[in-house]
Amino acid sequence: MAVAPDFFETEPRNWRARLAASVEVMRELSRYTDPQEMYAVFARRMAQLFPVSRQLTVSRRGLAAPQFRVTRFNLWRDPVNPWKDWQRLPVHEGGLLAELVYADQPRLLGDVTLDRDDPALAYLDGQRSVLALPHFDQGVAQSVVVLAREEPDAFPRDRIADLVLLSNLFGRATQTLVLSQAVKEAYEAVDYELRTVADIQKSLLPPSVPRVPGLDVAVHYQTAKRAGGDYYDFFPLPEGKLGVLVADASGHGAPAAVMMAIAHSIAHTLPDPPVRPAALLTHLNAHMTKRYTRQTGTFMTAFYAVFDPAARTLSYASAGHNPPRLVRAADGSRVVLNRAQSLPLGIKPDERYPEQVVPLRAGDRVVFFTDGVIEAVNAEGDVFGPDRLDATTDGPAESAEELLRAILRGFNGFTQGVPVADDRTLVVVRRA
């Protein structure tokens, strides 16, 4: 069906053509997400549906009366993007365009004459009919679309209401796109920063599992966001011993990652090798409480264990952390390492941490974990919990990696793809 040559013509015979053309305009506009491209399409389509000699947009945003900027003009060969390059648009003052943009009302002028010093002359020279369509934002006409024709009384009054509505709806649509694009750009900038934080955080973690005679180690580490607050570390110690630290900062994302980095820095400033579990936790707690956590209300749980393959022992201390499981190879029984509990790091500056020592036999396995493991849920809202974790450690395991894979199979089978809500860390150490 042919498009009506002039939508200002309101004869009933044109209604089908106007409807078909309007539908096609909306269909084409829906394909665009860039406001500048969308405006170009809208302007071209409106020129077909509402033929005018001149079309310009006048803005008062950020200016005081009688100042204004012309942000769009259909005769410009090099259009300016007013959302990004507004500084290229000169500020004018006074005259007809200032009157129209500050009127806060539609205006119809049937026979216009302009003074030679009126800034509008550069845009409306030779035009006799002018129609001003205000665009409202927060109840104020921050801009106005000005349409002009060379003939006097060229705009029928019964179409003005439709044009005000159509023009404002398009204005709101483009403003929404501008805001959406700004949000997207802000998100991408934040996401880039978080990726950088995540990269830095990963660089603080051990690059590989330690190789210590008599011990076998495997690790699984997964953050809920780009960066997280879970922290694990290994400390090669004198006489073939190995220290294993697993910690979990309160909160999520970048703030928790910062606490993780702080803990890493403090842990590696201990003057002597951290052979005593209580000494390391006391050192961490004192520095975190004094400088970082008391002002922010944050804290960190931690569990530090020292494996001594020669003495066949495991000594440990806990700062409010989930107690690891010691799985005996001889009979499959479990020992919950919960007899040296104390407050999390960062709460009480003079907290002291007790130690416990347990024997280790050949084939015994120790499973360290953080909250994100036992607090994970499935689609029905059931919690994985420590009992299900214990069940995954049943049966023999010839290596730490084999046991870790068994735990993850059970865990993944339970959660079945439910998105990660908290950081998850598993460390398995097996005595050879």
CSV table of C-alpha atoms in Angstrom, one decimal:
chain,number,residue,atom,x,y,z
A,1,MET,CA,0.0,0.0,0.0
A,2,ALA,CA,1.4,3.4,-1.0
A,3,VAL,CA,2.4,5.8,1.8
A,4,ALA,CA,0.4,9.0,1.9
A,5,PRO,CA,2.5,11.8,0.4
A,6,ASP,CA,1.7,14.2,3.2
A,7,PHE,CA,0.4,13.2,6.7
A,8,PHE,CA,-0.7,16.8,7.3
A,9,GLU,CA,-3.4,16.0,4.8
A,10,THR,CA,-6.2,14.6,7.0
A,11,GLU,CA,-8.8,13.4,4.5
A,12,PRO,CA,-10.4,10.1,5.5
A,13,ARG,CA,-9.2,8.3,2.4
A,14,ASN,CA,-5.6,8.5,3.7
A,15,TRP,CA,-6.1,6.6,7.0
A,16,ARG,CA,-5.1,3.2,5.7
A,17,ALA,CA,-1.9,4.6,4.2
A,18,ARG,CA,-1.1,6.5,7.4
A,19,LEU,CA,-1.6,3.4,9.5
A,20,ALA,CA,0.5,1.2,7.3
A,21,ALA,CA,3.3,3.7,7.2
A,22,SER,CA,3.1,4.2,11.0
A,23,VAL,CA,3.4,0.4,11.6
A,24,GLU,CA,6.4,0.2,9.3
A,25,VAL,CA,8.1,3.1,11.1
A,26,MET,CA,7.7,1.4,14.5
A,27,ARG,CA,8.9,-1.9,13.0
A,28,GLU,CA,12.1,-0.3,11.7
A,29,LEU,CA,12.8,1.7,14.8
A,30,SER,CA,12.5,-1.5,17.0
A,31,ARG,CA,15.6,-2.9,15.3
A,32,TYR,CA,18.0,-0.2,16.6
A,33,THR,CA,19.6,0.1,20.0
A,34,ASP,CA,22.0,3.0,19.3
A,35,PRO,CA,20.1,6.3,19.9
A,36,GLN,CA,22.0,8.2,17.2
A,37,GLU,CA,21.1,5.6,14.6
A,38,MET,CA,17.6,5.4,15.9
A,39,TYR,CA,17.2,9.2,15.5
A,40,ALA,CA,18.6,9.1,12.0
A,41,VAL,CA,15.9,6.5,11.0
A,42,PHE,CA,13.2,8.5,12.8
A,43,ALA,CA,14.2,11.8,11.1
A,44,ARG,CA,14.2,10.1,7.7
A,45,ARG,CA,10.9,8.5,8.2
A,46,MET,CA,9.3,11.6,9.6
A,47,ALA,CA,10.5,13.6,6.6
A,48,GLN,CA,8.5,11.1,4.4
A,49,LEU,CA,5.4,11.2,6.6
A,50,PHE,CA,5.4,14.8,7.6
A,51,PRO,CA,7.2,16.7,4.8
A,52,VAL,CA,8.7,20.0,6.0
A,53,SER,CA,11.4,22.4,4.7
A,54,ARG,CA,13.3,22.7,8.0
A,55,GLN,CA,13.4,20.5,11.1
A,56,LEU,CA,15.6,21.3,14.1
A,57,THR,CA,15.9,20.5,17.8
A,58,VAL,CA,16.5,23.3,20.3
A,59,SER,CA,17.8,22.5,23.8
A,60,ARG,CA,17.9,24.5,27.0
A,61,ARG,CA,19.4,21.7,29.1
A,62,GLY,CA,22.1,23.0,31.5
A,63,LEU,CA,21.5,26.6,30.3
A,64,ALA,CA,19.8,29.7,31.7
A,65,ALA,CA,17.2,31.8,29.8
A,66,PRO,CA,17.5,33.0,27.1
A,67,GLN,CA,20.4,30.7,26.2
A,68,PHE,CA,19.9,27.6,24.0
A,69,ARG,CA,21.7,25.2,21.7
A,70,VAL,CA,20.6,23.8,18.4
A,71,THR,CA,21.3,20.1,18.7
A,72,ARG,CA,19.7,18.8,15.4
A,73,PHE,CA,19.2,20.5,12.0
A,74,ASN,CA,18.1,18.6,8.9
A,75,LEU,CA,20.4,20.7,6.6
A,76,TRP,CA,23.6,19.9,8.5
A,77,ARG,CA,26.0,17.8,6.3
A,78,ASP,CA,28.0,16.7,9.4
A,79,PRO,CA,25.4,15.9,12.1
A,80,VAL,CA,26.7,16.2,15.7
A,81,ASN,CA,25.8,13.5,18.3
A,82,PRO,CA,24.4,15.7,21.1
A,83,TRP,CA,24.7,13.0,23.7
A,84,LYS,CA,28.4,12.6,23.2
A,85,ASP,CA,29.7,15.8,21.4
A,86,TRP,CA,27.5,18.5,22.9
A,87,GLN,CA,30.6,20.7,23.4
A,88,ARG,CA,30.7,21.1,19.6
A,89,LEU,CA,27.3,22.8,19.7
A,90,PRO,CA,27.5,26.6,20.1
A,91,VAL,CA,25.4,28.5,22.7
A,92,HIS,CA,23.0,31.0,21.2
A,93,GLU,CA,20.9,33.6,23.0
A,94,GLY,CA,17.5,35.2,22.5
A,95,GLY,CA,15.2,35.5,19.5
A,96,LEU,CA,12.5,33.2,18.3
A,97,LEU,CA,14.1,29.9,19.2
A,98,ALA,CA,14.7,31.0,22.8
A,99,GLU,CA,11.1,32.1,23.0
A,100,LEU,CA,9.9,28.7,21.7
A,101,VAL,CA,12.2,26.5,23.9
A,102,TYR,CA,11.3,28.4,27.1
A,103,ALA,CA,7.6,28.6,26.4
A,104,ASP,CA,6.9,25.1,27.9
A,105,GLN,CA,4.0,24.8,25.5
A,106,PRO,CA,3.4,23.8,21.9
A,107,ARG,CA,3.5,26.9,19.6
A,108,LEU,CA,2.0,27.3,16.1
A,109,LEU,CA,3.1,30.4,14.1
A,110,GLY,CA,1.2,30.9,10.8
A,111,ASP,CA,3.2,33.8,9.3
A,112,VAL,CA,6.7,34.3,10.6
A,113,THR,CA,9.0,37.2,10.0
A,114,LEU,CA,12.5,37.3,11.6
A,115,ASP,CA,14.7,40.2,12.5
A,116,ARG,CA,18.1,40.2,10.8
A,117,ASP,CA,19.9,39.8,14.1
A,118,ASP,CA,17.8,36.9,15.3
A,119,PRO,CA,19.9,33.7,15.7
A,120,ALA,CA,16.9,31.7,14.3
A,121,LEU,CA,17.6,33.3,10.9
A,122,ALA,CA,20.4,30.9,10.2
A,123,TYR,CA,18.0,28.0,10.5
A,124,LEU,CA,14.6,29.4,9.5
A,125,ASP,CA,15.4,32.0,6.8
A,126,GLY,CA,12.6,31.9,4.2
A,127,GLN,CA,10.2,29.9,6.4
A,128,ARG,CA,6.7,31.3,7.0
A,129,SER,CA,5.0,28.5,9.1
A,130,VAL,CA,6.6,27.3,12.3
A,131,LEU,CA,5.4,24.5,14.6
A,132,ALA,CA,7.1,23.9,18.0
A,133,LEU,CA,6.7,20.6,19.8
A,134,PRO,CA,8.1,20.6,23.3
A,135,HIS,CA,9.8,17.5,24.8
A,136,PHE,CA,9.2,17.3,28.5
A,137,ASP,CA,11.6,15.9,31.1
A,138,GLN,CA,10.6,16.0,34.8
A,139,GLY,CA,7.7,18.3,33.8
A,140,VAL,CA,9.9,20.9,32.0
A,141,ALA,CA,10.4,21.3,28.3
A,142,GLN,CA,14.1,20.8,28.2
A,143,SER,CA,14.0,20.8,24.4
A,144,VAL,CA,11.7,21.6,21.5
A,145,VAL,CA,11.4,20.2,18.0
A,146,VAL,CA,10.8,22.9,15.5
A,147,LEU,CA,9.2,22.2,12.1
A,148,ALA,CA,8.9,24.8,9.4
A,149,ARG,CA,7.4,25.3,6.0
A,150,GLU,CA,7.8,28.0,3.4
A,151,GLU,CA,4.1,28.5,3.0
A,152,PRO,CA,2.0,30.4,5.6
A,153,ASP,CA,-0.6,28.6,7.7
A,154,ALA,CA,0.8,25.2,6.5
A,155,PHE,CA,0.2,23.2,9.6
A,156,PRO,CA,-3.4,22.0,10.3
A,157,ARG,CA,-4.3,22.5,14.0
A,158,ASP,CA,-6.1,19.2,14.4
A,159,ARG,CA,-2.8,17.3,13.9
A,160,ILE,CA,-0.8,19.1,16.5
A,161,ALA,CA,-1.9,17.0,19.5
A,162,ASP,CA,-0.9,13.8,17.7
A,163,LEU,CA,2.5,15.3,16.8
A,164,VAL,CA,3.1,16.4,20.4
A,165,LEU,CA,2.4,12.9,21.6
A,166,LEU,CA,4.4,11.1,18.9
A,167,SER,CA,7.4,13.4,19.3
A,168,ASN,CA,7.5,13.0,23.1
A,169,LEU,CA,7.1,9.3,22.9
A,170,PHE,CA,10.1,9.1,20.6
A,171,GLY,CA,12.0,11.5,22.8
A,172,ARG,CA,11.4,9.2,25.9
A,173,ALA,CA,12.4,6.2,23.8
A,174,THR,CA,15.7,7.7,22.8
A,175,GLN,CA,16.3,9.0,26.3
A,176,THR,CA,15.8,5.4,27.6
A,177,LEU,CA,18.3,4.2,25.0
A,178,VAL,CA,20.8,6.8,26.1
A,179,LEU,CA,20.4,5.8,29.7
A,180,SER,CA,20.6,2.1,28.8
A,181,GLN,CA,23.8,2.7,26.8
A,182,ALA,CA,25.3,4.7,29.7
A,183,VAL,CA,24.4,1.9,32.1
A,184,LYS,CA,26.0,-0.7,29.7
A,185,GLU,CA,29.2,1.4,29.4
A,186,ALA,CA,29.3,1.8,33.2
A,187,TYR,CA,28.8,-1.9,33.7
A,188,GLU,CA,31.5,-2.7,31.2
A,189,ALA,CA,33.9,-0.3,32.9
A,190,VAL,CA,33.1,-1.9,36.3
A,191,ASP,CA,33.4,-5.4,34.9
A,192,TYR,CA,36.8,-4.5,33.4
A,193,GLU,CA,37.9,-3.3,36.9
A,194,LEU,CA,36.6,-6.5,38.5
A,195,ARG,CA,38.3,-8.7,35.9
A,196,THR,CA,41.5,-6.8,36.8
A,197,VAL,CA,40.9,-7.4,40.5
A,198,ALA,CA,40.2,-11.1,39.8
A,199,ASP,CA,43.5,-11.4,37.9
A,200,ILE,CA,45.4,-9.8,40.7
A,201,GLN,CA,43.6,-12.0,43.2
A,202,LYS,CA,44.5,-15.2,41.3
A,203,SER,CA,48.1,-14.0,41.1
A,204,LEU,CA,48.1,-14.1,45.0
A,205,LEU,CA,47.0,-17.8,45.1
A,206,PRO,CA,49.6,-20.6,44.8
A,207,PRO,CA,50.4,-21.2,41.1
A,208,SER,CA,50.5,-24.9,41.7
A,209,VAL,CA,50.0,-27.5,44.4
A,210,PRO,CA,53.2,-28.2,46.5
A,211,ARG,CA,55.2,-31.3,46.0
A,212,VAL,CA,56.2,-32.5,49.5
A,213,PRO,CA,57.5,-36.0,50.1
A,214,GLY,CA,54.9,-38.0,52.0
A,215,LEU,CA,52.0,-35.8,51.0
A,216,ASP,CA,49.6,-35.5,48.1
A,217,VAL,CA,47.6,-32.3,47.5
A,218,ALA,CA,44.7,-31.3,45.3
A,219,VAL,CA,42.7,-28.0,45.1
A,220,HIS,CA,39.4,-26.7,43.7
A,221,TYR,CA,38.8,-22.9,43.7
A,222,GLN,CA,35.7,-21.1,42.3
A,223,THR,CA,34.5,-17.6,42.9
A,224,ALA,CA,30.9,-16.6,42.8
A,225,LYS,CA,31.7,-13.3,41.1
A,226,ARG,CA,34.7,-12.0,39.2
A,227,ALA,CA,36.6,-11.8,42.4
A,228,GLY,CA,35.9,-13.3,45.8
A,229,GLY,CA,36.9,-13.6,49.5
A,230,ASP,CA,38.0,-17.3,49.6
A,231,TYR,CA,41.7,-17.7,50.2
A,232,TYR,CA,44.0,-20.7,50.4
A,233,ASP,CA,47.8,-20.8,50.7
A,234,PHE,CA,50.6,-23.3,51.2
A,235,PHE,CA,53.7,-22.7,53.3
A,236,PRO,CA,56.7,-25.0,52.7
A,237,LEU,CA,58.3,-25.3,56.1
A,238,PRO,CA,61.6,-26.6,57.6
A,239,GLU,CA,62.1,-30.4,58.1
A,240,GLY,CA,59.7,-31.3,55.2
A,241,LYS,CA,56.6,-29.9,56.9
A,242,LEU,CA,53.8,-28.2,55.0
A,243,GLY,CA,51.4,-25.5,56.2
A,244,VAL,CA,47.9,-25.3,54.7
A,245,LEU,CA,45.8,-22.1,55.2
A,246,VAL,CA,42.2,-21.9,54.2
A,247,ALA,CA,40.2,-18.7,54.9
A,248,ASP,CA,36.9,-17.0,54.0
A,249,ALA,CA,36.4,-13.3,54.2
A,250,SER,CA,32.9,-11.9,55.1
A,251,GLY,CA,30.9,-10.6,52.2
A,252,HIS,CA,31.3,-11.2,48.5
A,253,GLY,CA,32.9,-9.7,45.4
A,254,ALA,CA,35.6,-7.0,45.3
A,255,PRO,CA,35.3,-6.0,49.0
A,256,ALA,CA,35.9,-9.6,50.1
A,257,ALA,CA,38.8,-9.8,47.5
A,258,VAL,CA,40.4,-6.8,49.1
A,259,MET,CA,40.3,-8.5,52.5
A,260,MET,CA,41.7,-11.7,51.0
A,261,ALA,CA,44.6,-9.7,49.6
A,262,ILE,CA,45.2,-8.0,53.0
A,263,ALA,CA,45.3,-11.4,54.7
A,264,HIS,CA,47.7,-12.7,52.1
A,265,SER,CA,50.0,-9.8,52.6
A,266,ILE,CA,49.9,-10.2,56.4
A,267,ALA,CA,50.5,-13.9,56.3
A,268,HIS,CA,53.6,-13.5,54.3
A,269,THR,CA,55.1,-10.8,56.6
A,270,LEU,CA,55.5,-13.2,59.6
A,271,PRO,CA,59.2,-12.9,60.6
A,272,ASP,CA,59.6,-16.6,61.1
A,273,PRO,CA,58.2,-19.6,59.2
A,274,PRO,CA,54.7,-20.3,60.4
A,275,VAL,CA,55.4,-23.6,62.0
A,276,ARG,CA,53.0,-23.1,64.9
A,277,PRO,CA,49.3,-22.8,63.7
A,278,ALA,CA,48.3,-20.6,66.7
A,279,ALA,CA,51.2,-18.2,66.0
A,280,LEU,CA,50.1,-17.6,62.4
A,281,LEU,CA,46.4,-17.0,63.3
A,282,THR,CA,47.4,-14.7,66.2
A,283,HIS,CA,49.6,-12.7,63.9
A,284,LEU,CA,46.9,-12.4,61.3
A,285,ASN,CA,44.2,-11.4,63.8
A,286,ALA,CA,46.3,-8.8,65.5
A,287,HIS,CA,47.2,-6.9,62.3
A,288,MET,CA,43.8,-7.2,60.7
A,289,THR,CA,42.0,-6.0,63.8
A,290,LYS,CA,44.4,-3.1,64.4
A,291,ARG,CA,44.4,-1.7,60.9
A,292,TYR,CA,41.5,-3.0,58.9
A,293,THR,CA,38.4,-4.8,60.3
A,294,ARG,CA,37.4,-2.8,63.3
A,295,GLN,CA,36.5,0.2,61.2
A,296,THR,CA,34.5,-1.7,58.6
A,297,GLY,CA,32.9,-4.5,60.6
A,298,THR,CA,34.4,-7.2,58.4
A,299,PHE,CA,36.0,-10.4,59.6
A,300,MET,CA,37.5,-13.5,58.2
A,301,THR,CA,37.3,-17.2,59.3
A,302,ALA,CA,40.5,-19.2,58.9
A,303,PHE,CA,41.9,-22.7,59.5
A,304,TYR,CA,45.6,-23.3,59.5
A,305,ALA,CA,47.1,-26.8,59.7
A,306,VAL,CA,50.7,-28.0,59.7
A,307,PHE,CA,51.5,-31.4,58.3
A,308,ASP,CA,54.5,-33.2,59.6
A,309,PRO,CA,55.1,-36.4,57.4
A,310,ALA,CA,58.1,-37.4,59.4
A,311,ALA,CA,56.4,-37.3,62.8
A,312,ARG,CA,53.1,-38.5,61.2
A,313,THR,CA,51.1,-35.7,62.8
A,314,LEU,CA,48.8,-32.8,62.0
A,315,SER,CA,48.7,-29.8,64.2
A,316,TYR,CA,46.0,-27.2,63.7
A,317,ALA,CA,44.2,-24.0,64.9
A,318,SER,CA,40.9,-22.5,63.8
A,319,ALA,CA,39.5,-19.0,63.8
A,320,GLY,CA,35.8,-19.7,63.5
A,321,HIS,CA,36.2,-21.7,60.3
A,322,ASN,CA,34.3,-24.8,59.2
A,323,PRO,CA,36.2,-27.8,60.7
A,324,PRO,CA,37.9,-29.9,58.1
A,325,ARG,CA,37.3,-33.7,57.9
A,326,LEU,CA,40.0,-36.2,58.6
A,327,VAL,CA,39.1,-39.5,56.9
A,328,ARG,CA,40.9,-42.5,58.2
A,329,ALA,CA,42.2,-44.9,55.5
A,330,ALA,CA,42.1,-47.9,57.8
A,331,ASP,CA,38.3,-48.0,58.5
A,332,GLY,CA,36.8,-45.0,56.7
A,333,SER,CA,35.9,-43.2,60.0
A,334,ARG,CA,35.9,-39.5,60.2
A,335,VAL,CA,37.4,-37.1,62.7
A,336,VAL,CA,36.0,-33.6,62.7
A,337,LEU,CA,38.8,-31.2,63.4
A,338,ASN,CA,36.9,-28.9,65.8
A,339,ARG,CA,38.8,-29.1,69.1
A,340,ALA,CA,40.8,-25.9,68.6
A,341,GLN,CA,38.1,-23.3,67.8
A,342,SER,CA,38.3,-19.6,68.6
A,343,LEU,CA,36.9,-16.3,67.2
A,344,PRO,CA,37.2,-15.3,63.6
A,345,LEU,CA,40.0,-13.0,62.6
A,346,GLY,CA,39.4,-9.3,62.9
A,347,ILE,CA,37.0,-9.2,65.9
A,348,LYS,CA,39.0,-9.2,69.1
A,349,PRO,CA,42.6,-7.8,68.9
A,350,ASP,CA,44.0,-9.9,71.8
A,351,GLU,CA,42.4,-13.2,70.9
A,352,ARG,CA,44.6,-16.2,71.4
A,353,TYR,CA,44.3,-19.4,69.4
A,354,PRO,CA,44.7,-22.9,70.9
A,355,GLU,CA,46.3,-25.8,69.0
A,356,GLN,CA,45.5,-29.4,68.7
A,357,VAL,CA,47.6,-32.3,67.4
A,358,VAL,CA,46.2,-35.5,65.8
A,359,PRO,CA,48.1,-38.5,64.4
A,360,LEU,CA,48.2,-39.2,60.7
A,361,ARG,CA,48.5,-42.7,59.3
A,362,ALA,CA,49.3,-43.8,55.7
A,363,GLY,CA,46.4,-43.1,53.4
A,364,ASP,CA,44.6,-40.7,55.7
A,365,ARG,CA,42.9,-37.7,53.9
A,366,VAL,CA,42.1,-34.3,55.2
A,367,VAL,CA,39.3,-32.3,53.4
A,368,PHE,CA,39.3,-28.5,53.9
A,369,PHE,CA,36.4,-26.4,52.6
A,370,THR,CA,34.6,-23.0,52.8
A,371,ASP,CA,31.0,-22.1,53.4
A,372,GLY,CA,30.2,-22.0,49.7
A,373,VAL,CA,30.5,-25.8,49.6
A,374,ILE,CA,28.2,-26.9,52.4
A,375,GLU,CA,25.8,-23.9,52.0
A,376,ALA,CA,25.2,-24.6,48.2
A,377,VAL,CA,21.6,-25.3,47.3
A,378,ASN,CA,19.8,-27.2,44.6
A,379,ALA,CA,16.8,-26.2,42.5
A,380,GLU,CA,14.4,-27.3,45.3
A,381,GLY,CA,16.2,-25.1,47.9
A,382,ASP,CA,17.8,-28.0,49.8
A,383,VAL,CA,21.2,-27.3,51.3
A,384,PHE,CA,24.2,-29.6,50.5
A,385,GLY,CA,25.4,-29.6,54.1
A,386,PRO,CA,28.2,-31.3,55.9
A,387,ASP,CA,26.5,-34.7,55.9
A,388,ARG,CA,26.4,-34.8,52.1
A,389,LEU,CA,30.0,-33.7,52.0
A,390,ASP,CA,30.9,-36.5,54.3
A,391,ALA,CA,29.1,-39.0,52.1
A,392,THR,CA,31.1,-38.0,49.1
A,393,THR,CA,34.3,-39.0,50.9
A,394,ASP,CA,33.2,-42.6,51.4
A,395,GLY,CA,35.3,-45.3,49.8
A,396,PRO,CA,39.0,-45.6,49.1
A,397,ALA,CA,40.9,-42.9,47.2
A,398,GLU,CA,44.4,-43.6,45.7
A,399,SER,CA,45.2,-39.9,45.5
A,400,ALA,CA,44.1,-36.5,46.7
A,401,GLU,CA,42.9,-35.7,43.1
A,402,GLU,CA,40.8,-38.8,43.0
A,403,LEU,CA,39.0,-37.9,46.2
A,404,LEU,CA,38.6,-34.3,45.1
A,405,ARG,CA,36.9,-35.5,41.9
A,406,ALA,CA,34.6,-37.7,43.9
A,407,ILE,CA,33.5,-34.8,46.1
A,408,LEU,CA,32.9,-32.6,43.0
A,409,ARG,CA,30.8,-35.3,41.3
A,410,GLY,CA,28.6,-35.5,44.3
A,411,PHE,CA,28.4,-31.8,44.7
A,412,ASN,CA,27.6,-31.1,41.1
A,413,GLY,CA,25.1,-33.9,41.0
A,414,PHE,CA,23.3,-32.2,43.9
A,415,THR,CA,23.3,-28.6,42.7
A,416,GLN,CA,22.6,-29.6,39.0
A,417,GLY,CA,23.7,-26.3,37.5
A,418,VAL,CA,22.2,-23.9,40.1
A,419,PRO,CA,24.2,-20.7,39.8
A,420,VAL,CA,27.1,-20.2,42.2
A,421,ALA,CA,26.0,-18.0,45.1
A,422,ASP,CA,29.2,-18.1,47.2
A,423,ASP,CA,32.9,-18.7,46.6
A,424,ARG,CA,33.8,-22.4,46.9
A,425,THR,CA,37.2,-23.7,47.9
A,426,LEU,CA,38.2,-27.4,48.5
A,427,VAL,CA,41.7,-28.5,49.5
A,428,VAL,CA,42.4,-32.2,49.9
A,429,VAL,CA,45.7,-33.4,51.5
A,430,ARG,CA,46.5,-37.2,51.6
A,431,ARG,CA,49.3,-38.7,53.5
A,432,ALA,CA,51.1,-41.2,51.3
